[in-house]
Structures are given as structure tokens and as C-alpha cells.
Amino acid sequence: MAQFEVKTSEVDGRAVVALAGECDLACREELTSALLAAVDLAPVVVVDLAALRFIDSSGIHALVAGHHAAQRQGRRLEVVNAAGVVAHVLDMTGVGDLLAPPTETDMAA
């Protein structure tokens, strides 16, 4: 059985949701619940994927659901530190661009 872990903390007024292990259908509800709770906690939710080794369409669905919940509340959800297969899946699905942190150019506009 694949291992998955999600930890939420607050750093500098942001909710940081750190994911570790493998994210698939078995953990989709856990991830969705954590992201929705984080959206209620802070105006910016940073999802740290540094320790995530795998993500499938179920995990992508949870990230997009969190993004939509954040948008409905005038908040933002962004992903950081994706690498390897996780970065590849985010790029292939377009979710990497959708949830990328704003650049200095974006903030100046």
C-alpha cells in the first residue's frame, strides 16, 4: 500500500500544506479535506510538493478542487517544489501553470 502524508502549518500568514509520499485515489478525500480546511485558514495556501513522489489524476482533481474553493473565497492556492514525475504530471495537465505562484511581473500588473 502506498504511503501518503499531509501536514498543514501556518507560516507568515499563509497556510502551508506539505505533501509526502504517493498521492492517488486512496488519499484523494484526505487531500481534498486538508486543502479545503487550509483555504478557510488563510488567504494564501501554499502546497509544498517537495516530498511527493507520485500524483495521479485523483490528486490533480483534489488540487483543482482546492483552487476552485480558494477562488470562490477570493483567496489563492499555489503549488511549489514539484520535481520529477510530479512536476511532469502537473506540466502535462496544465495544473502546474494554473497553480504556479505569481511572479513579480504578475504582481506588478
GROMACS .gro file of N, CA, C and O in nm:
model
  436
    1MET      N    1   0.085  -0.118   0.000
    1MET     CA    2   0.000   0.000   0.000
    1MET      C    3   0.089   0.125   0.000
    1MET      O    4   0.185   0.135   0.075
    2ALA      N    5   0.057   0.220  -0.084
    2ALA     CA    6   0.133   0.344  -0.093
    2ALA      C    7   0.113   0.428   0.032
    2ALA      O    8   0.005   0.430   0.091
    3GLN      N    9   0.218   0.496   0.071
    3GLN     CA   10   0.209   0.583   0.188
    3GLN      C   11   0.189   0.726   0.143
    3GLN      O   12   0.248   0.771   0.044
    4PHE      N   13   0.107   0.798   0.217
    4PHE     CA   14   0.079   0.938   0.188
    4PHE      C   15   0.067   1.012   0.320
    4PHE      O   16   0.013   0.959   0.417
    5GLU      N   17   0.120   1.132   0.323
    5GLU     CA   18   0.112   1.213   0.443
    5GLU      C   19   0.084   1.358   0.403
    5GLU      O   20   0.139   1.408   0.305
    6VAL      N   21  -0.002   1.423   0.479
    6VAL     CA   22  -0.031   1.564   0.458
    6VAL      C   23  -0.022   1.634   0.593
    6VAL      O   24  -0.078   1.587   0.691
    7LYS      N   25   0.053   1.743   0.596
    7LYS     CA   26   0.068   1.822   0.718
    7LYS      C   27   0.042   1.968   0.685
    7LYS      O   28   0.095   2.020   0.587
    8THR      N   29  -0.039   2.032   0.767
    8THR     CA   30  -0.071   2.174   0.746
    8THR      C   31  -0.012   2.255   0.861
    8THR      O   32  -0.024   2.217   0.977
    9SER      N   33   0.050   2.365   0.824
    9SER     CA   34   0.104   2.458   0.923
    9SER      C   35   0.078   2.600   0.875
    9SER      O   36   0.035   2.622   0.761
   10GLU      N   37   0.102   2.695   0.963
   10GLU     CA   38   0.086   2.835   0.925
   10GLU      C   39   0.222   2.902   0.932
   10GLU      O   40   0.291   2.893   1.034
   11VAL      N   41   0.261   2.968   0.823
   11VAL     CA   42   0.389   3.035   0.815
   11VAL      C   43   0.367   3.173   0.754
   11VAL      O   44   0.318   3.184   0.641
   12ASP      N   45   0.401   3.277   0.828
   12ASP     CA   46   0.390   3.414   0.778
   12ASP      C   47   0.250   3.446   0.722
   12ASP      O   48   0.238   3.507   0.616
   13GLY      N   49   0.146   3.403   0.791
   13GLY     CA   50   0.010   3.432   0.749
   13GLY      C   51  -0.040   3.348   0.633
   13GLY      O   52  -0.149   3.371   0.582
   14ARG      N   53   0.037   3.250   0.593
   14ARG     CA   54  -0.003   3.158   0.485
   14ARG      C   55  -0.022   3.019   0.543
   14ARG      O   56   0.048   2.979   0.636
   15ALA      N   57  -0.115   2.946   0.486
   15ALA     CA   58  -0.129   2.805   0.521
   15ALA      C   59  -0.035   2.727   0.430
   15ALA      O   60  -0.038   2.744   0.308
   16VAL      N   61   0.050   2.645   0.488
   16VAL     CA   62   0.140   2.560   0.411
   16VAL      C   63   0.096   2.416   0.428
   16VAL      O   64   0.090   2.365   0.540
   17VAL      N   65   0.062   2.354   0.317
   17VAL     CA   66   0.019   2.214   0.316
   17VAL      C   67   0.131   2.134   0.251
   17VAL      O   68   0.155   2.146   0.131
   18ALA      N   69   0.203   2.056   0.331
   18ALA     CA   70   0.315   1.977   0.282
   18ALA      C   71   0.268   1.834   0.256
   18ALA      O   72   0.211   1.770   0.344
   19LEU      N   73   0.294   1.788   0.135
   19LEU     CA   74   0.254   1.653   0.096
   19LEU      C   75   0.378   1.565   0.085
   19LEU      O   76   0.483   1.611   0.039
   20ALA      N   77   0.365   1.440   0.124
   20ALA     CA   78   0.475   1.345   0.115
   20ALA      C   79   0.423   1.209   0.073
   20ALA      O   80   0.310   1.172   0.105
   21GLY      N   81   0.506   1.137  -0.001
   21GLY     CA   82   0.471   1.001  -0.041
   21GLY      C   83   0.406   0.995  -0.178
   21GLY      O   84   0.451   1.062  -0.271
   22GLU      N   85   0.300   0.917  -0.188
   22GLU     CA   86   0.231   0.894  -0.314
   22GLU      C   87   0.084   0.932  -0.300
   22GLU      O   88   0.015   0.883  -0.211
   23CYS      N   89   0.038   1.017  -0.389
   23CYS     CA   90  -0.100   1.066  -0.384
   23CYS      C   91  -0.180   1.002  -0.497
   23CYS      O   92  -0.155   1.028  -0.615
   24ASP      N   93  -0.276   0.919  -0.460
   24ASP     CA   94  -0.361   0.853  -0.558
   24ASP      C   95  -0.504   0.849  -0.505
   24ASP      O   96  -0.537   0.918  -0.408
   25LEU      N   97  -0.587   0.768  -0.566
   25LEU     CA   98  -0.729   0.762  -0.531
   25LEU      C   99  -0.751   0.733  -0.382
   25LEU      O  100  -0.842   0.788  -0.321
   26ALA      N  101  -0.665   0.654  -0.323
   26ALA     CA  102  -0.681   0.616  -0.183
   26ALA      C  103  -0.672   0.736  -0.088
   26ALA      O  104  -0.728   0.732   0.021
   27CYS      N  105  -0.606   0.842  -0.129
   27CYS     CA  106  -0.588   0.956  -0.038
   27CYS      C  107  -0.657   1.082  -0.088
   27CYS      O  108  -0.642   1.189  -0.027
   28ARG      N  109  -0.733   1.073  -0.195
   28ARG     CA  110  -0.795   1.193  -0.252
   28ARG      C  111  -0.882   1.267  -0.151
   28ARG      O  112  -0.874   1.390  -0.140
   29GLU      N  113  -0.964   1.196  -0.075
   29GLU     CA  114  -1.052   1.263   0.022
   29GLU      C  115  -0.972   1.331   0.132
   29GLU      O  116  -1.005   1.443   0.173
   30GLU      N  117  -0.866   1.266   0.179
   30GLU     CA  118  -0.781   1.325   0.282
   30GLU      C  119  -0.718   1.455   0.231
   30GLU      O  120  -0.714   1.556   0.301
   31LEU      N  121  -0.666   1.451   0.107
   31LEU     CA  122  -0.604   1.570   0.049
   31LEU      C  123  -0.707   1.680   0.027
   31LEU      O  124  -0.683   1.796   0.063
   32THR      N  125  -0.821   1.646  -0.028
   32THR     CA  126  -0.926   1.746  -0.052
   32THR      C  127  -0.968   1.812   0.078
   32THR      O  128  -0.977   1.935   0.086
   33SER      N  129  -0.989   1.733   0.182
   33SER     CA  130  -1.029   1.789   0.312
   33SER      C  131  -0.922   1.883   0.368
   33SER      O  132  -0.953   1.991   0.419
   34ALA      N  133  -0.796   1.843   0.357
   34ALA     CA  134  -0.686   1.927   0.407
   34ALA      C  135  -0.678   2.058   0.330
   34ALA      O  136  -0.658   2.165   0.390
   35LEU      N  137  -0.695   2.052   0.199
   35LEU     CA  138  -0.687   2.174   0.118
   35LEU      C  139  -0.804   2.268   0.147
   35LEU      O  140  -0.785   2.390   0.160
   36LEU      N  141  -0.924   2.214   0.160
   36LEU     CA  142  -1.041   2.297   0.189
   36LEU      C  143  -1.027   2.362   0.327
   36LEU      O  144  -1.061   2.480   0.344
   37ALA      N  145  -0.977   2.289   0.424
   37ALA     CA  146  -0.955   2.346   0.558
   37ALA      C  147  -0.849   2.455   0.552
   37ALA      O  148  -0.863   2.560   0.617
   38ALA      N  149  -0.745   2.436   0.473
   38ALA     CA  150  -0.639   2.536   0.461
   38ALA      C  151  -0.691   2.663   0.394
   38ALA      O  152  -0.653   2.774   0.433
   39VAL      N  153  -0.778   2.647   0.295
   39VAL     CA  154  -0.837   2.764   0.228
   39VAL      C  155  -0.917   2.847   0.329
   39VAL      O  156  -0.914   2.970   0.324
   40ASP      N  157  -0.983   2.781   0.422
   40ASP     CA  158  -1.058   2.854   0.525
   40ASP      C  159  -0.966   2.920   0.627
   40ASP      O  160  -1.005   3.015   0.694
   41LEU      N  161  -0.843   2.870   0.639
   41LEU     CA  162  -0.749   2.917   0.739
   41LEU      C  163  -0.675   3.044   0.699
   41LEU      O  164  -0.649   3.131   0.783
   42ALA      N  165  -0.639   3.058   0.572
   42ALA     CA  166  -0.552   3.169   0.531
   42ALA      C  167  -0.584   3.215   0.389
   42ALA      O  168  -0.636   3.138   0.309
   43PRO      N  169  -0.551   3.341   0.356
   43PRO     CA  170  -0.579   3.393   0.222
   43PRO      C  171  -0.493   3.331   0.113
   43PRO      O  172  -0.530   3.331  -0.003
   44VAL      N  173  -0.376   3.278   0.151
   44VAL     CA  174  -0.288   3.211   0.055
   44VAL      C  175  -0.255   3.073   0.109
   44VAL      O  176  -0.213   3.059   0.224
   45VAL      N  177  -0.275   2.973   0.026
   45VAL     CA  178  -0.241   2.835   0.060
   45VAL      C  179  -0.126   2.792  -0.030
   45VAL      O  180  -0.138   2.798  -0.152
   46VAL      N  181  -0.017   2.753   0.030
   46VAL     CA  182   0.100   2.705  -0.043
   46VAL      C  183   0.107   2.553  -0.025
   46VAL      O  184   0.119   2.505   0.088
   47VAL      N  185   0.097   2.481  -0.135
   47VAL     CA  186   0.105   2.335  -0.130
   47VAL      C  187   0.248   2.296  -0.168
   47VAL      O  188   0.290   2.314  -0.282
   48ASP      N  189   0.322   2.245  -0.070
   48ASP     CA  190   0.462   2.210  -0.089
   48ASP      C  191   0.472   2.064  -0.132
   48ASP      O  192   0.437   1.973  -0.057
   49LEU      N  193   0.521   2.043  -0.254
   49LEU     CA  194   0.527   1.909  -0.312
   49LEU      C  195   0.667   1.849  -0.309
   49LEU      O  196   0.693   1.748  -0.375
   50ALA      N  197   0.758   1.908  -0.234
   50ALA     CA  198   0.898   1.864  -0.233
   50ALA      C  199   0.914   1.716  -0.199
   50ALA      O  200   0.999   1.648  -0.256
   51ALA      N  201   0.834   1.664  -0.109
   51ALA     CA  202   0.847   1.525  -0.066
   51ALA      C  203   0.745   1.432  -0.133
   51ALA      O  204   0.735   1.315  -0.096
   52LEU      N  205   0.672   1.483  -0.231
   52LEU     CA  206   0.574   1.399  -0.302
   52LEU      C  207   0.643   1.327  -0.417
   52LEU      O  208   0.708   1.390  -0.501
   53ARG      N  209   0.632   1.194  -0.420
   53ARG     CA  210   0.699   1.114  -0.523
   53ARG      C  211   0.608   1.079  -0.640
   53ARG      O  212   0.656   1.046  -0.749
   54PHE      N  213   0.475   1.084  -0.619
   54PHE     CA  214   0.381   1.041  -0.724
   54PHE      C  215   0.249   1.112  -0.703
   54PHE      O  216   0.206   1.134  -0.590
   55ILE      N  217   0.185   1.148  -0.814
   55ILE     CA  218   0.050   1.203  -0.810
   55ILE      C  219  -0.024   1.154  -0.934
   55ILE      O  220   0.033   1.150  -1.043
   56ASP      N  221  -0.148   1.112  -0.916
   56ASP     CA  222  -0.229   1.071  -1.031
   56ASP      C  223  -0.345   1.168  -1.049
   56ASP      O  224  -0.350   1.273  -0.984
   57SER      N  225  -0.438   1.134  -1.134
   57SER     CA  226  -0.549   1.224  -1.165
   57SER      C  227  -0.635   1.254  -1.042
   57SER      O  228  -0.695   1.361  -1.033
   58SER      N  229  -0.639   1.163  -0.946
   58SER     CA  230  -0.715   1.187  -0.823
   58SER      C  231  -0.654   1.302  -0.744
   58SER      O  232  -0.725   1.388  -0.691
   59GLY      N  233  -0.522   1.303  -0.735
   59GLY     CA  234  -0.453   1.411  -0.666
   59GLY      C  235  -0.467   1.543  -0.740
   59GLY      O  236  -0.485   1.649  -0.679
   60ILE      N  237  -0.458   1.536  -0.872
   60ILE     CA  238  -0.477   1.656  -0.954
   60ILE      C  239  -0.617   1.711  -0.931
   60ILE      O  240  -0.636   1.833  -0.915
   61HIS      N  241  -0.716   1.623  -0.926
   61HIS     CA  242  -0.854   1.665  -0.902
   61HIS      C  243  -0.866   1.738  -0.768
   61HIS      O  244  -0.932   1.842  -0.757
   62ALA      N  245  -0.800   1.686  -0.664
   62ALA     CA  246  -0.805   1.749  -0.533
   62ALA      C  247  -0.741   1.888  -0.536
   62ALA      O  248  -0.794   1.983  -0.477
   63LEU      N  249  -0.628   1.901  -0.606
   63LEU     CA  250  -0.562   2.032  -0.617
   63LEU      C  251  -0.652   2.132  -0.688
   63LEU      O  252  -0.664   2.248  -0.646
   64VAL      N  253  -0.717   2.089  -0.796
   64VAL     CA  254  -0.806   2.179  -0.870
   64VAL      C  255  -0.928   2.215  -0.786
   64VAL      O  256  -0.972   2.330  -0.785
   65ALA      N  257  -0.980   2.119  -0.710
   65ALA     CA  258  -1.094   2.148  -0.621
   65ALA      C  259  -1.053   2.251  -0.516
   65ALA      O  260  -1.130   2.344  -0.486
   66GLY      N  261  -0.934   2.238  -0.462
   66GLY     CA  262  -0.884   2.337  -0.367
   66GLY      C  263  -0.868   2.473  -0.430
   66GLY      O  264  -0.901   2.576  -0.370
   67HIS      N  265  -0.818   2.475  -0.552
   67HIS     CA  266  -0.803   2.601  -0.627
   67HIS      C  267  -0.938   2.669  -0.646
   67HIS      O  268  -0.952   2.789  -0.622
   68HIS      N  269  -1.038   2.592  -0.688
   68HIS     CA  270  -1.172   2.649  -0.709
   68HIS      C  271  -1.231   2.701  -0.578
   68HIS      O  272  -1.294   2.808  -0.575
   69ALA      N  273  -1.212   2.628  -0.469
   69ALA     CA  274  -1.262   2.674  -0.339
   69ALA      C  275  -1.194   2.805  -0.300
   69ALA      O  276  -1.260   2.897  -0.249
   70ALA      N  277  -1.063   2.813  -0.323
   70ALA     CA  278  -0.991   2.937  -0.292
   70ALA      C  279  -1.043   3.053  -0.376
   70ALA      O  280  -1.067   3.163  -0.324
   71GLN      N  281  -1.063   3.030  -0.504
   71GLN     CA  282  -1.114   3.136  -0.592
   71GLN      C  283  -1.251   3.186  -0.546
   71GLN      O  284  -1.276   3.306  -0.547
   72ARG      N  285  -1.338   3.095  -0.507
   72ARG     CA  286  -1.472   3.134  -0.462
   72ARG      C  287  -1.466   3.227  -0.341
   72ARG      O  288  -1.556   3.309  -0.321
   73GLN      N  289  -1.360   3.214  -0.260
   73GLN     CA  290  -1.345   3.297  -0.141
   73GLN      C  291  -1.251   3.414  -0.163
   73GLN      O  292  -1.215   3.483  -0.067
   74GLY      N  293  -1.209   3.437  -0.287
   74GLY     CA  294  -1.117   3.547  -0.314
   74GLY      C  295  -0.978   3.519  -0.260
   74GLY      O  296  -0.904   3.611  -0.227
   75ARG      N  297  -0.942   3.392  -0.253
   75ARG     CA  298  -0.813   3.351  -0.200
   75ARG      C  299  -0.732   3.283  -0.309
   75ARG      O  300  -0.776   3.272  -0.422
   76ARG      N  301  -0.612   3.237  -0.273
   76ARG     CA  302  -0.523   3.177  -0.373
   76ARG      C  303  -0.462   3.048  -0.320
   76ARG      O  304  -0.425   3.040  -0.203
   77LEU      N  305  -0.453   2.948  -0.406
   77LEU     CA  306  -0.385   2.823  -0.376
   77LEU      C  307  -0.276   2.806  -0.481
   77LEU      O  308  -0.301   2.822  -0.600
   78GLU      N  309  -0.154   2.779  -0.436
   78GLU     CA  310  -0.043   2.763  -0.529
   78GLU      C  311   0.042   2.643  -0.489
   78GLU      O  312   0.044   2.604  -0.373
   79VAL      N  313   0.108   2.583  -0.588
   79VAL     CA  314   0.195   2.469  -0.562
   79VAL      C  315   0.341   2.510  -0.582
   79VAL      O  316   0.371   2.592  -0.669
   80VAL      N  317   0.428   2.455  -0.499
   80VAL     CA  318   0.571   2.482  -0.508
   80VAL      C  319   0.650   2.353  -0.492
   80VAL      O  320   0.600   2.255  -0.438
   81ASN      N  321   0.773   2.356  -0.541
   81ASN     CA  322   0.871   2.250  -0.520
   81ASN      C  323   0.836   2.116  -0.584
   81ASN      O  324   0.881   2.012  -0.536
   82ALA      N  325   0.760   2.118  -0.692
   82ALA     CA  326   0.732   1.992  -0.763
   82ALA      C  327   0.857   1.951  -0.839
   82ALA      O  328   0.928   2.034  -0.895
   83ALA      N  329   0.886   1.821  -0.840
   83ALA     CA  330   1.002   1.769  -0.910
   83ALA      C  331   0.969   1.633  -0.971
   83ALA      O  332   0.870   1.570  -0.934
   84GLY      N  333   1.051   1.590  -1.062
   84GLY     CA  334   1.039   1.457  -1.119
   84GLY      C  335   0.904   1.430  -1.184
   84GLY      O  336   0.849   1.516  -1.253
   85VAL      N  337   0.850   1.311  -1.157
   85VAL     CA  338   0.724   1.270  -1.217
   85VAL      C  339   0.609   1.362  -1.175
   85VAL      O  340   0.517   1.387  -1.253
   86VAL      N  341   0.615   1.415  -1.054
   86VAL     CA  342   0.509   1.505  -1.006
   86VAL      C  343   0.508   1.633  -1.091
   86VAL      O  344   0.402   1.676  -1.138
   87ALA      N  345   0.624   1.691  -1.114
   87ALA     CA  346   0.632   1.811  -1.199
   87ALA      C  347   0.586   1.780  -1.340
   87ALA      O  348   0.516   1.861  -1.403
   88HIS      N  349   0.622   1.663  -1.390
   88HIS     CA  350   0.583   1.622  -1.525
   88HIS      C  351   0.430   1.612  -1.536
   88HIS      O  352   0.371   1.663  -1.633
   89VAL      N  353   0.367   1.550  -1.440
   89VAL     CA  354   0.220   1.537  -1.442
   89VAL      C  355   0.154   1.675  -1.433
   89VAL      O  356   0.059   1.704  -1.506
   90LEU      N  357   0.205   1.761  -1.346
   90LEU     CA  358   0.148   1.896  -1.335
   90LEU      C  359   0.163   1.972  -1.465
   90LEU      O  360   0.070   2.041  -1.509
   91ASP      N  361   0.278   1.959  -1.529
   91ASP     CA  362   0.301   2.028  -1.658
   91ASP      C  363   0.211   1.972  -1.768
   91ASP      O  364   0.152   2.047  -1.845
   92MET      N  365   0.201   1.840  -1.776
   92MET     CA  366   0.120   1.777  -1.881
   92MET      C  367  -0.028   1.813  -1.870
   92MET      O  368  -0.096   1.826  -1.971
   93THR      N  369  -0.076   1.830  -1.749
   93THR     CA  370  -0.218   1.859  -1.728
   93THR      C  371  -0.249   2.009  -1.731
   93THR      O  372  -0.365   2.048  -1.732
   94GLY      N  373  -0.145   2.092  -1.728
   94GLY     CA  374  -0.165   2.237  -1.723
   94GLY      C  375  -0.186   2.289  -1.583
   94GLY      O  376  -0.196   2.410  -1.561
   95VAL      N  377  -0.192   2.201  -1.486
   95VAL     CA  378  -0.217   2.241  -1.348
   95VAL      C  379  -0.094   2.311  -1.290
   95VAL      O  380  -0.107   2.398  -1.204
   96GLY      N  381   0.024   2.277  -1.338
   96GLY     CA  382   0.144   2.345  -1.292
   96GLY      C  383   0.138   2.495  -1.320
   96GLY      O  384   0.169   2.576  -1.233
   97ASP      N  385   0.095   2.530  -1.441
   97ASP     CA  386   0.081   2.672  -1.476
   97ASP      C  387  -0.035   2.736  -1.400
   97ASP      O  388  -0.025   2.849  -1.353
   98LEU      N  389  -0.146   2.664  -1.389
   98LEU     CA  390  -0.264   2.715  -1.320
   98LEU      C  391  -0.234   2.751  -1.175
   98LEU      O  392  -0.281   2.854  -1.125
   99LEU      N  393  -0.155   2.669  -1.108
   99LEU     CA  394  -0.131   2.686  -0.966
   99LEU      C  395   0.009   2.739  -0.933
   99LEU      O  396   0.050   2.736  -0.818
  100ALA      N  397   0.077   2.790  -1.033
  100ALA     CA  398   0.210   2.847  -1.009
  100ALA      C  399   0.198   2.973  -0.925
  100ALA      O  400   0.103   3.051  -0.942
  101PRO      N  401   0.292   2.996  -0.835
  101PRO     CA  402   0.291   3.121  -0.758
  101PRO      C  403   0.304   3.240  -0.853
  101PRO      O  404   0.367   3.229  -0.959
  102PRO      N  405   0.245   3.352  -0.818
  102PRO     CA  406   0.256   3.469  -0.905
  102PRO      C  407   0.401   3.516  -0.912
  102PRO      O  408   0.475   3.508  -0.815
  103THR      N  409   0.439   3.564  -1.030
  103THR     CA  410   0.572   3.620  -1.047
  103THR      C  411   0.568   3.768  -1.013
  103THR      O  412   0.461   3.826  -0.995
  104GLU      N  413   0.685   3.829  -1.006
  104GLU     CA  414   0.690   3.973  -0.977
  104GLU      C  415   0.617   4.051  -1.086
  104GLU      O  416   0.552   4.151  -1.058
  105THR      N  417   0.625   4.005  -1.210
  105THR     CA  418   0.555   4.069  -1.321
  105THR      C  419   0.404   4.062  -1.301
  105THR      O  420   0.333   4.158  -1.323
  106ASP      N  421   0.356   3.942  -1.257
  106ASP     CA  422   0.212   3.925  -1.231
  106ASP      C  423   0.166   4.022  -1.122
  106ASP      O  424   0.059   4.080  -1.131
  107MET      N  425   0.246   4.038  -1.018
  107MET     CA  426   0.207   4.122  -0.906
  107MET      C  427   0.211   4.271  -0.942
  107MET      O  428   0.138   4.350  -0.884
  108ALA      N  429   0.295   4.309  -1.039
  108ALA     CA  430   0.306   4.449  -1.080
  108ALA      C  431   0.190   4.490  -1.170
  108ALA      O  432   0.158   4.608  -1.181
  109ALA      N  433   0.127   4.391  -1.233
  109ALA     CA  434   0.018   4.423  -1.327
  109ALA      C  435  -0.109   4.461  -1.258
  109ALA      O  436  -0.136   4.442  -1.147
   0.00000   0.00000   0.00000
